[in-house]
mmCIF file of N, CA and C in Angstrom:
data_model
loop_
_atom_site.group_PDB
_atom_site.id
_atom_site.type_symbol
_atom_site.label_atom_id
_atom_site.label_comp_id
_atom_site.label_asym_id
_atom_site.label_seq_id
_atom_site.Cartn_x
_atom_site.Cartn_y
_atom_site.Cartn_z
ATOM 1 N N UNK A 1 -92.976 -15.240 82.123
ATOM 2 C CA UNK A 1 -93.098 -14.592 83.418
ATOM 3 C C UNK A 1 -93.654 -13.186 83.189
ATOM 4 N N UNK A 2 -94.383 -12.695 84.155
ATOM 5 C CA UNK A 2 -95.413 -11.211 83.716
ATOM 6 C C UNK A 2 -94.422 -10.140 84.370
ATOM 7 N N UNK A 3 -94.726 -9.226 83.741
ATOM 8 C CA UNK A 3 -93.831 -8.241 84.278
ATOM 9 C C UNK A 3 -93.747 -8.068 85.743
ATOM 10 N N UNK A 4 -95.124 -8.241 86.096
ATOM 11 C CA UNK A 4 -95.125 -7.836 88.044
ATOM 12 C C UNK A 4 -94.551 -8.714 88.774
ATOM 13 N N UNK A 5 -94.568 -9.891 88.068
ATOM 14 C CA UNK A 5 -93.635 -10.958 88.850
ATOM 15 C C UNK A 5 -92.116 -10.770 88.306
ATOM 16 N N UNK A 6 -91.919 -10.602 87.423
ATOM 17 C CA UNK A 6 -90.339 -10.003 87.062
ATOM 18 C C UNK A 6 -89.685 -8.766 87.918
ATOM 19 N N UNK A 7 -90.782 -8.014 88.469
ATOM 20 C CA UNK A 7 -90.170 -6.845 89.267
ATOM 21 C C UNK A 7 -90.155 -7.156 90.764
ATOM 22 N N UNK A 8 -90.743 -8.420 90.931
ATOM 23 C CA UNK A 8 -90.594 -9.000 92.326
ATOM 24 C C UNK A 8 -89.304 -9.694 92.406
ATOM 25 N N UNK A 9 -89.605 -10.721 91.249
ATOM 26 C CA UNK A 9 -87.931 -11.648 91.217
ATOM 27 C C UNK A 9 -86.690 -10.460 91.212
ATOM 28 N N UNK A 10 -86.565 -9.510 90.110
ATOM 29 C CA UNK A 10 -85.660 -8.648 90.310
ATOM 30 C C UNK A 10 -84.994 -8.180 91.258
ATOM 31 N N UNK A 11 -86.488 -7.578 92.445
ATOM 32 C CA UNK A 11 -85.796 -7.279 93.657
ATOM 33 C C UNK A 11 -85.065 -8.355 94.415
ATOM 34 N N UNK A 12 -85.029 -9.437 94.459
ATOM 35 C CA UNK A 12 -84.231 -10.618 95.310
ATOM 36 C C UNK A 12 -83.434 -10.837 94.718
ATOM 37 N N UNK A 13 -83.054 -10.295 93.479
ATOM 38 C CA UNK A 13 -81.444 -10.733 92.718
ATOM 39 C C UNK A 13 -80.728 -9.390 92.867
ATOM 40 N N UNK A 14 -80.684 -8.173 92.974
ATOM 41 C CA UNK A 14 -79.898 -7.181 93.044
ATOM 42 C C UNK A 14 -79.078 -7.403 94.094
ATOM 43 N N UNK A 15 -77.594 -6.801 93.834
ATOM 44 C CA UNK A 15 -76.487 -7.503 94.717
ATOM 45 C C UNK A 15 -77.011 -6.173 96.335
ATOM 46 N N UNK A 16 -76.463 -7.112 96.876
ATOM 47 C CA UNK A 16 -76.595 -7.024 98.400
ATOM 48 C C UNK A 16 -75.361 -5.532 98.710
ATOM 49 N N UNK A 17 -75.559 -4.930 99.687
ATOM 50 C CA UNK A 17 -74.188 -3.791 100.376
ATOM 51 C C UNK A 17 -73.406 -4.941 100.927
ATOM 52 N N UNK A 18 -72.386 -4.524 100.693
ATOM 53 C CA UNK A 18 -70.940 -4.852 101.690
ATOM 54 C C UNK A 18 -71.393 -5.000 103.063
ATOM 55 N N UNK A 19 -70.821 -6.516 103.135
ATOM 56 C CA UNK A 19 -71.293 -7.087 104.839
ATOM 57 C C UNK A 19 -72.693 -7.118 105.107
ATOM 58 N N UNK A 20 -73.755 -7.041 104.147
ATOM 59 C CA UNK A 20 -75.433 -7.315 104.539
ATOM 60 C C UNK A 20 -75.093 -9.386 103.082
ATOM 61 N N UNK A 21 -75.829 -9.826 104.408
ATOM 62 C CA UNK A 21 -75.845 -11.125 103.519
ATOM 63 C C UNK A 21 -77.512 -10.894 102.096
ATOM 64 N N UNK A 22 -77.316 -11.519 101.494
ATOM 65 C CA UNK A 22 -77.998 -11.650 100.143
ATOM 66 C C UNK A 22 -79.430 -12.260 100.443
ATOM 67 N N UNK A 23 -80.385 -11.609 99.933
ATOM 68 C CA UNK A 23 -81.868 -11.671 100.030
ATOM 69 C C UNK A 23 -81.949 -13.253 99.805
ATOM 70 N N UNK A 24 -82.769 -14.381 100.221
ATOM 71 C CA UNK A 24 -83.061 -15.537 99.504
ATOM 72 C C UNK A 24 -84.112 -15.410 98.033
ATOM 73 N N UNK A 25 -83.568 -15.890 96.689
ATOM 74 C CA UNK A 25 -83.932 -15.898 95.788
ATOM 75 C C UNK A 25 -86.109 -16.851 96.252
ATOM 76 N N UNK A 26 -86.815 -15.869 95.414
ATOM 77 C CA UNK A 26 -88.118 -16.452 95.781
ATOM 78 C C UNK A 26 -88.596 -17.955 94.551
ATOM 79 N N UNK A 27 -89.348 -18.639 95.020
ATOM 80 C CA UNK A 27 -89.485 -19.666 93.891
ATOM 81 C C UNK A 27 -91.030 -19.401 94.021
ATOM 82 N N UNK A 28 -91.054 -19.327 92.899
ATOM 83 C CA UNK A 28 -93.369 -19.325 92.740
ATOM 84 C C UNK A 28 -93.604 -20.803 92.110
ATOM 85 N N UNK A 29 -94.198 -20.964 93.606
ATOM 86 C CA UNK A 29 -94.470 -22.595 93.398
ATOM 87 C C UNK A 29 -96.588 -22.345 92.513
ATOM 88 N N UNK A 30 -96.854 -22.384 91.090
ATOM 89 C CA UNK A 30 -97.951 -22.356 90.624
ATOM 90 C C UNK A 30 -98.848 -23.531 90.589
ATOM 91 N N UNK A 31 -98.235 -24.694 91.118
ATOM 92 C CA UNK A 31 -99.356 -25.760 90.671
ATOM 93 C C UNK A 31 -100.330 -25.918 91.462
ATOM 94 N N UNK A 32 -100.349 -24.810 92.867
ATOM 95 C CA UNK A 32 -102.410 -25.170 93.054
ATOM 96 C C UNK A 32 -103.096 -23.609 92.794
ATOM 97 N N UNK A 33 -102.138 -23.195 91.572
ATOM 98 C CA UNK A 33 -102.642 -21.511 91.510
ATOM 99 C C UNK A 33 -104.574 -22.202 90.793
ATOM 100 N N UNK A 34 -105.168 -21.089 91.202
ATOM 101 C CA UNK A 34 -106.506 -21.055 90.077
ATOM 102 C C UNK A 34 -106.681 -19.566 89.693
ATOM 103 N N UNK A 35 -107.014 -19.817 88.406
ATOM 104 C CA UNK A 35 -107.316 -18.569 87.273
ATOM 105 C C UNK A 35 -109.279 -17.901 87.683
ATOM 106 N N UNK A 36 -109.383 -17.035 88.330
ATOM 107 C CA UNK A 36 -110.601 -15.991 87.758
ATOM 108 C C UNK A 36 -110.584 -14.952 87.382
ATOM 109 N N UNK A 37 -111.830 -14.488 86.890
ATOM 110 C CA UNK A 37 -112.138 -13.303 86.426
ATOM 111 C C UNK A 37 -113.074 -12.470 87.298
ATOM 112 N N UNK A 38 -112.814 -10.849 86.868
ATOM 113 C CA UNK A 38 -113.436 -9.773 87.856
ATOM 114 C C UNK A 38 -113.582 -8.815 87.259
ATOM 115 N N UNK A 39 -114.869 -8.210 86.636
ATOM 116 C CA UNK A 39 -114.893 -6.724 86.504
ATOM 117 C C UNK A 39 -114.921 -5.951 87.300
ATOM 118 N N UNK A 40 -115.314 -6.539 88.310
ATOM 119 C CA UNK A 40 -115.657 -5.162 89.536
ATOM 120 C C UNK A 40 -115.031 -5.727 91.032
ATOM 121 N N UNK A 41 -114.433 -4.460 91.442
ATOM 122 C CA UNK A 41 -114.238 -5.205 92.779
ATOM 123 C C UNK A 41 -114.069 -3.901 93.813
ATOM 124 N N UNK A 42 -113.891 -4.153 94.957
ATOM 125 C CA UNK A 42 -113.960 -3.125 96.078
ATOM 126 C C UNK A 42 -113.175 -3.650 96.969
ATOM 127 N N UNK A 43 -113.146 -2.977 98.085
ATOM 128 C CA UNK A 43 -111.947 -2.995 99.258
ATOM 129 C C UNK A 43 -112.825 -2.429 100.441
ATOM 130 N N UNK A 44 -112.423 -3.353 101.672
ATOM 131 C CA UNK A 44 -112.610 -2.917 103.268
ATOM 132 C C UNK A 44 -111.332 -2.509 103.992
ATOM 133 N N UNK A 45 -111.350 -2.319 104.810
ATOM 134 C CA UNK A 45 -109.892 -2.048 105.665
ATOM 135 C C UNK A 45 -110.679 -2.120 107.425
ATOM 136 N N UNK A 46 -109.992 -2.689 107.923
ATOM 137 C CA UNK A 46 -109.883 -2.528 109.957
ATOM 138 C C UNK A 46 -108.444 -2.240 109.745
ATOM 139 N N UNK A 47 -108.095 -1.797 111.177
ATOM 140 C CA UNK A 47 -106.608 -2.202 111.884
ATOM 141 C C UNK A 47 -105.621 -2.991 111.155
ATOM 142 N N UNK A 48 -106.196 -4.546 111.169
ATOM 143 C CA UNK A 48 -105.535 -5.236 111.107
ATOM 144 C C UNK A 48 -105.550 -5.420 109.786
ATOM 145 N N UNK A 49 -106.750 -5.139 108.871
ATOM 146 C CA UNK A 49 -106.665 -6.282 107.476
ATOM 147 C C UNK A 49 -107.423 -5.208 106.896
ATOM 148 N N UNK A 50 -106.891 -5.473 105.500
ATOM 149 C CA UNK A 50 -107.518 -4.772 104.259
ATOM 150 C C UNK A 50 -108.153 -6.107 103.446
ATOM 151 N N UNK A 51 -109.811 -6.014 103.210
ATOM 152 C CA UNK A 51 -110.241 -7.148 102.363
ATOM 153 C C UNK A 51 -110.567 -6.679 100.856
ATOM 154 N N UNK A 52 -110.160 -7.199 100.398
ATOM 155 C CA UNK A 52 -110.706 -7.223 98.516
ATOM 156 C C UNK A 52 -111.915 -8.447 98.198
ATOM 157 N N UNK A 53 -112.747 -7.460 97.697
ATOM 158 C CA UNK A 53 -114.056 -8.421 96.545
ATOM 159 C C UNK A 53 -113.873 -7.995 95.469
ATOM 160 N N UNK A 54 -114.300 -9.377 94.893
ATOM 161 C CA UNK A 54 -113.947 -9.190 93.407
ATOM 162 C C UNK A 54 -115.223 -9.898 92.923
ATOM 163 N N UNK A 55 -116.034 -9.951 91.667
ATOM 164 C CA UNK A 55 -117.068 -10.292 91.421
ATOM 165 C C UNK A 55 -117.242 -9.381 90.011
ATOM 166 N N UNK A 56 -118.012 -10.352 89.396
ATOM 167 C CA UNK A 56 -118.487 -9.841 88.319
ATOM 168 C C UNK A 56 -119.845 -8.869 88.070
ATOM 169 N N UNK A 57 -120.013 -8.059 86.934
ATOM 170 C CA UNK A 57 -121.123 -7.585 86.651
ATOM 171 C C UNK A 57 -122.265 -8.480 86.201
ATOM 172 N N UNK A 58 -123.301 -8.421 86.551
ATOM 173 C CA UNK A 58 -124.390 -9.495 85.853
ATOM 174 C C UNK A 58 -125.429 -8.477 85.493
ATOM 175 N N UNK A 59 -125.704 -7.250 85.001
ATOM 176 C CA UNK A 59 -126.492 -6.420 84.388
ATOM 177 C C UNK A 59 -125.964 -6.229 83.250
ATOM 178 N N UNK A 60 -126.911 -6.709 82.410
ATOM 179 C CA UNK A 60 -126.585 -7.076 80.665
ATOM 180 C C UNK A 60 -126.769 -5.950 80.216
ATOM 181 N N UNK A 61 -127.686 -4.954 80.544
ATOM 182 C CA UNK A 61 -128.219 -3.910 79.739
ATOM 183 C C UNK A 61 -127.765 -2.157 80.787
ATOM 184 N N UNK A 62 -127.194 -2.146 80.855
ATOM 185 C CA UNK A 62 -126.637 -1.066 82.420
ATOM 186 C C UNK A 62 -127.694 0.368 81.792
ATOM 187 N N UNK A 63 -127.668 0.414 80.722
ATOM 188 C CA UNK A 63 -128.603 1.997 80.400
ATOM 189 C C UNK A 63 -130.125 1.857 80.862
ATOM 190 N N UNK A 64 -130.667 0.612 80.547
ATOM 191 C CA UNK A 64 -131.672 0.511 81.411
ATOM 192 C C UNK A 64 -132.434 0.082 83.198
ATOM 193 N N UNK A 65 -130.917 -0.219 83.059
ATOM 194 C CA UNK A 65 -131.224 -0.822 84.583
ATOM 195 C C UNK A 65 -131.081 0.647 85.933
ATOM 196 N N UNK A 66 -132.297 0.044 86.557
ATOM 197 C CA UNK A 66 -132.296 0.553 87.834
ATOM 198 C C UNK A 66 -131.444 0.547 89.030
ATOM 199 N N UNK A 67 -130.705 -0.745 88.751
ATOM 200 C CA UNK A 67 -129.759 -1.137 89.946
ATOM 201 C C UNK A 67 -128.856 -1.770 89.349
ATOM 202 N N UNK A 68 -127.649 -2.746 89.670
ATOM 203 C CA UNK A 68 -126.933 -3.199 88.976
ATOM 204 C C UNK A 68 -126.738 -4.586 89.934
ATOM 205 N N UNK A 69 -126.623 -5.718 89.300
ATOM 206 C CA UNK A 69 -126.422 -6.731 90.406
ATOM 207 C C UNK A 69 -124.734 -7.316 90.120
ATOM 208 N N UNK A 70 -124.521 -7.621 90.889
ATOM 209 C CA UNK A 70 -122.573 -8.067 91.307
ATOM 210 C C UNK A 70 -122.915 -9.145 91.941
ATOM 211 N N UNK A 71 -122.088 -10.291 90.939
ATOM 212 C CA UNK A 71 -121.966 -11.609 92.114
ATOM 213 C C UNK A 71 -120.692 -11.350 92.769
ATOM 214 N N UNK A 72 -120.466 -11.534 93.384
ATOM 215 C CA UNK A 72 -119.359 -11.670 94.287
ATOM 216 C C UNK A 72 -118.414 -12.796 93.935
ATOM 217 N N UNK A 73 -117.556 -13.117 93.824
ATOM 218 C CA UNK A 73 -116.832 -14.693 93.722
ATOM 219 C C UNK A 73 -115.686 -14.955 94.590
ATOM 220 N N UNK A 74 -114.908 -13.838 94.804
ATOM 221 C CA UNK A 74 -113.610 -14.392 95.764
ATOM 222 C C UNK A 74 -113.448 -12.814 96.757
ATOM 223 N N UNK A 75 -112.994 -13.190 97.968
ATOM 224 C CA UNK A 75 -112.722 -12.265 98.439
ATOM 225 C C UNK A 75 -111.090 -12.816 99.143
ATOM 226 N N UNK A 76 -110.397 -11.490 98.774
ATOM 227 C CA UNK A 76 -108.996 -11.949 99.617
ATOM 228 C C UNK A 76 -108.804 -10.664 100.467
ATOM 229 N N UNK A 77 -108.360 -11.640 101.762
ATOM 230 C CA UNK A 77 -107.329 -10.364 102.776
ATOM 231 C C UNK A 77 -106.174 -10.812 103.299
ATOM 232 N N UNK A 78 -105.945 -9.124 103.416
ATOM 233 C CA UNK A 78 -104.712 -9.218 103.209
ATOM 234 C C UNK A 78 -103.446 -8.332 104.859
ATOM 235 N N UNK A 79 -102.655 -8.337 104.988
ATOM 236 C CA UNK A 79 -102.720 -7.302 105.932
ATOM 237 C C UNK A 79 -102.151 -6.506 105.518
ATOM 238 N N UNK A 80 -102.449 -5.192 106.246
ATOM 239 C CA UNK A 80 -101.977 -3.914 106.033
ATOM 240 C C UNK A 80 -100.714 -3.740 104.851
ATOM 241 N N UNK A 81 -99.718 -4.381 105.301
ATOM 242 C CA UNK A 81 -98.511 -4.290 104.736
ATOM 243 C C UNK A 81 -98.190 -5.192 103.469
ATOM 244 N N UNK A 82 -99.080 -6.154 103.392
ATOM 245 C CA UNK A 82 -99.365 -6.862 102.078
ATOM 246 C C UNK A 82 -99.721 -6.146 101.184
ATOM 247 N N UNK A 83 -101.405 -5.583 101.411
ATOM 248 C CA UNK A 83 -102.004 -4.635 100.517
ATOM 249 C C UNK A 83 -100.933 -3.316 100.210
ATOM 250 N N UNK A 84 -100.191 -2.702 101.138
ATOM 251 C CA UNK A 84 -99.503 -1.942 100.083
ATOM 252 C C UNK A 84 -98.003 -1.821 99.431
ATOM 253 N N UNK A 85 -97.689 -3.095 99.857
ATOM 254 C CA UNK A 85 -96.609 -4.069 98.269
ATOM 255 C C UNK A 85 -97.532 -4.522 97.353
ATOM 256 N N UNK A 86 -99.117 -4.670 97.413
ATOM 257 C CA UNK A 86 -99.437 -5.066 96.255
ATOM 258 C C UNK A 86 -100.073 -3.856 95.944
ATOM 259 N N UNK A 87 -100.411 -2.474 96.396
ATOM 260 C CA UNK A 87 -101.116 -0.895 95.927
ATOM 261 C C UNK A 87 -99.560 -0.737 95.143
ATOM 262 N N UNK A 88 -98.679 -1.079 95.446
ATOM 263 C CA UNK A 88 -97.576 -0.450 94.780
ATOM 264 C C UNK A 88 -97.139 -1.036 93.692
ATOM 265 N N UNK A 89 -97.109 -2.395 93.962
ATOM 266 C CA UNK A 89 -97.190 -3.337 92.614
ATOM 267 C C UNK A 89 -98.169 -2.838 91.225
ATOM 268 N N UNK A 90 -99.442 -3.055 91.695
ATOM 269 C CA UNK A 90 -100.544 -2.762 90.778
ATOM 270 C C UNK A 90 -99.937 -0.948 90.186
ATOM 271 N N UNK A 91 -99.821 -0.740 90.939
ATOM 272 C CA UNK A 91 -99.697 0.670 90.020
ATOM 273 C C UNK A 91 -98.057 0.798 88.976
ATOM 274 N N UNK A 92 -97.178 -0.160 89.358
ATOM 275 C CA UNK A 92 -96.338 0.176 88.714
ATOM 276 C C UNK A 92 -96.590 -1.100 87.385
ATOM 277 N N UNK A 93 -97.785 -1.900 87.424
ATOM 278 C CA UNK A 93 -98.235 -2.577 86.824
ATOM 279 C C UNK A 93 -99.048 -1.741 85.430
ATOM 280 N N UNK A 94 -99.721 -1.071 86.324
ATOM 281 C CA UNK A 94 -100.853 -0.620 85.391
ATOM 282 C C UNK A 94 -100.216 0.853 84.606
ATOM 283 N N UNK A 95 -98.978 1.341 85.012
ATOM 284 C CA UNK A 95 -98.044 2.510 84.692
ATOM 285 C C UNK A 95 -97.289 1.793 83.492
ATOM 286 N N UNK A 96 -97.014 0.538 83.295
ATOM 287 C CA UNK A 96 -96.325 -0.148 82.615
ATOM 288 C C UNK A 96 -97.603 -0.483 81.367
ATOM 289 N N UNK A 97 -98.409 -0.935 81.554
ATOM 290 C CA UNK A 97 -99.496 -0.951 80.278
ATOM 291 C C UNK A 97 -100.315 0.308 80.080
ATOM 292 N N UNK A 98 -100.246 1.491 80.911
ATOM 293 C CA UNK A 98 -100.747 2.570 80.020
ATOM 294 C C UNK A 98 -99.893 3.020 79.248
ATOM 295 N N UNK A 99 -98.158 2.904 79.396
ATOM 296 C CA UNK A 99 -97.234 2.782 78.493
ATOM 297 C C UNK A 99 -97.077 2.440 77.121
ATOM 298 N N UNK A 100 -97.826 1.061 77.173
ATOM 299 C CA UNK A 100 -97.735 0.577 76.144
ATOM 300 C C UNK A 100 -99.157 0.402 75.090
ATOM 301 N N UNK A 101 -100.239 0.677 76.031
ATOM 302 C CA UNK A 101 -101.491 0.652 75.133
ATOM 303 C C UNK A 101 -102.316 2.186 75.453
ATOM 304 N N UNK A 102 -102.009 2.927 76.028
ATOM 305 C CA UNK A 102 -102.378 4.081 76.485
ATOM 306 C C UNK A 102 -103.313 3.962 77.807
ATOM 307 N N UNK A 103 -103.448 5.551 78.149
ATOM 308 C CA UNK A 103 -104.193 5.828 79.249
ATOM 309 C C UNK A 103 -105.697 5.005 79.801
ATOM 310 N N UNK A 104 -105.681 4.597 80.330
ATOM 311 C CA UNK A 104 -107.024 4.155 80.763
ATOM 312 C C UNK A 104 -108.407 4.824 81.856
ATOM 313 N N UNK A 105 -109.432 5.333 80.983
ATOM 314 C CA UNK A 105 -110.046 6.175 81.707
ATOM 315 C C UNK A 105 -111.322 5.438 82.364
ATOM 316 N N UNK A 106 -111.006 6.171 83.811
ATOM 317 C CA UNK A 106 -112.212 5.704 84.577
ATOM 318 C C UNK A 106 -113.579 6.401 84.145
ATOM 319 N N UNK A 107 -113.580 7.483 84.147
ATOM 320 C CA UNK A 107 -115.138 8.297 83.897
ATOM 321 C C UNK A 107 -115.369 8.619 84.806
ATOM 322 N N UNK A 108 -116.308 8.819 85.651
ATOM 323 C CA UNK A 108 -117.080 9.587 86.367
ATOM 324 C C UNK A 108 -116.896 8.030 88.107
ATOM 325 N N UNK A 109 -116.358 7.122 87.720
ATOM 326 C CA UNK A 109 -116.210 6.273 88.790
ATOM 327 C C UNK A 109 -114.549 6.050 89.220
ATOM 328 N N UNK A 110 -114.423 7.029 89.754
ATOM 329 C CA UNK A 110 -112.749 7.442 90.089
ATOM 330 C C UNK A 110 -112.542 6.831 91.540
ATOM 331 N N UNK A 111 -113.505 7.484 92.554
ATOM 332 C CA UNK A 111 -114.022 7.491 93.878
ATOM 333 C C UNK A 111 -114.605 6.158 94.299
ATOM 334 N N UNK A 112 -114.479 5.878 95.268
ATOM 335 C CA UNK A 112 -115.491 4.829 95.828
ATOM 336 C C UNK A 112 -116.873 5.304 96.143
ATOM 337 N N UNK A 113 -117.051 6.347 96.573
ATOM 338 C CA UNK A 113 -118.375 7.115 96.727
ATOM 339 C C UNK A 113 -118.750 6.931 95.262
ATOM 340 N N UNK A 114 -118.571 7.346 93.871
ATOM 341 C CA UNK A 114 -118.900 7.209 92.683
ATOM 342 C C UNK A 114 -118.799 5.999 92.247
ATOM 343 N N UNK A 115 -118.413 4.913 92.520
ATOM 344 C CA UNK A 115 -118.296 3.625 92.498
ATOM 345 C C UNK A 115 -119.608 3.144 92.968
ATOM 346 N N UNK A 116 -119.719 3.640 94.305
ATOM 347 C CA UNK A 116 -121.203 2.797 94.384
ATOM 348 C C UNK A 116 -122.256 3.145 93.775
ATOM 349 N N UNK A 117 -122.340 4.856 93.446
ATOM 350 C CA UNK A 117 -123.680 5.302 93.102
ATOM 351 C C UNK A 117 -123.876 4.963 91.704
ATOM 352 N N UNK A 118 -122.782 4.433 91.058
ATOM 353 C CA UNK A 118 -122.957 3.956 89.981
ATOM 354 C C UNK A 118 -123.222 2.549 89.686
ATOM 355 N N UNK A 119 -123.268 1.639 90.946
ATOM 356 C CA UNK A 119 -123.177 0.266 90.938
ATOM 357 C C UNK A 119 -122.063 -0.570 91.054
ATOM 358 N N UNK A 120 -121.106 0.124 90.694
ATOM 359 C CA UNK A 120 -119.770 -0.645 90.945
ATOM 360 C C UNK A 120 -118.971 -1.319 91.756
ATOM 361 N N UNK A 121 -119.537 -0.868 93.111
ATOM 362 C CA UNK A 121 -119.015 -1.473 94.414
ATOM 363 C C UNK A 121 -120.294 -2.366 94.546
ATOM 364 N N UNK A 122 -119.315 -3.126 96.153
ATOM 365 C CA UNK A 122 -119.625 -4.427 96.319
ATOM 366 C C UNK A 122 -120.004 -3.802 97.642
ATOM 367 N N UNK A 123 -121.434 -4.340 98.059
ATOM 368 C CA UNK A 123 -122.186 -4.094 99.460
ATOM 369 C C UNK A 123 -122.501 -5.259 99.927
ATOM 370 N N UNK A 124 -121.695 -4.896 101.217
ATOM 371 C CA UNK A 124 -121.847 -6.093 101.858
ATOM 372 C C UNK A 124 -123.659 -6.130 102.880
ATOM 373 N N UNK A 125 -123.707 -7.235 103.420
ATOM 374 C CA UNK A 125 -125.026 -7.268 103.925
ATOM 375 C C UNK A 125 -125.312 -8.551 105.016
#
């Protein structure tokens, strides 16, 4: 079990206050999970929904290239309140492996504005 899912299960086992009845224990049902991969991905937001793309890099040579091309492969949304149990997840995710393998530096693509001008984001069209 991965740590981020251990800190989910965790929270549904900690004992309950006096007179509040007990969280229902969660079961992660995996057998129609599917596995991809993503170097690059970006985020929309409305009102209602925050969307994630995820997609790979397909510029082999990035020092020479003029532009950078991104396939796209999955996009998930999510709502508001999803995306930030999972902004909070991911970071206590990624706080937990700079722990253990060190800091991880972005460079000069911190920003989403620097994200795109560098190629990194995903434009929609």
């Amino acid at each position: 079990m991965t740590e981020a899912k251990k800190a989910i299960v965790s929270e549904t086992a900690e004992t309950p206050e006096v007179g509040r009845p007990a969280a229902p224990a969660v079961k992660w049902d995996d057998s129609q999970m599917k596995t991809a991969y993503a170097n690059v991905v970006n985020a929309s937001s409305t009102r209602e929904e925050v969307t994630l793309f995820f997609g790979t890099n397909q510029t082999w040579n990035p020092t020479a290239a003029t532009e950078f091309e991104v396939k796209l492969s999955d996009r998930i949304v999510l709502s508001p309140f999803a995306a930030k149990r999972l902004w909070l997840l991911m970071g206590a995710v990624l706080q937990e492996h700079e722990k253990r393998f060190g800091a991880l530096d972005l460079g000069a693509a911190t920003t989403p504005a620097a994200a795109a001008d560098t190629g990194n984001g995903a434009e929609k069209k």
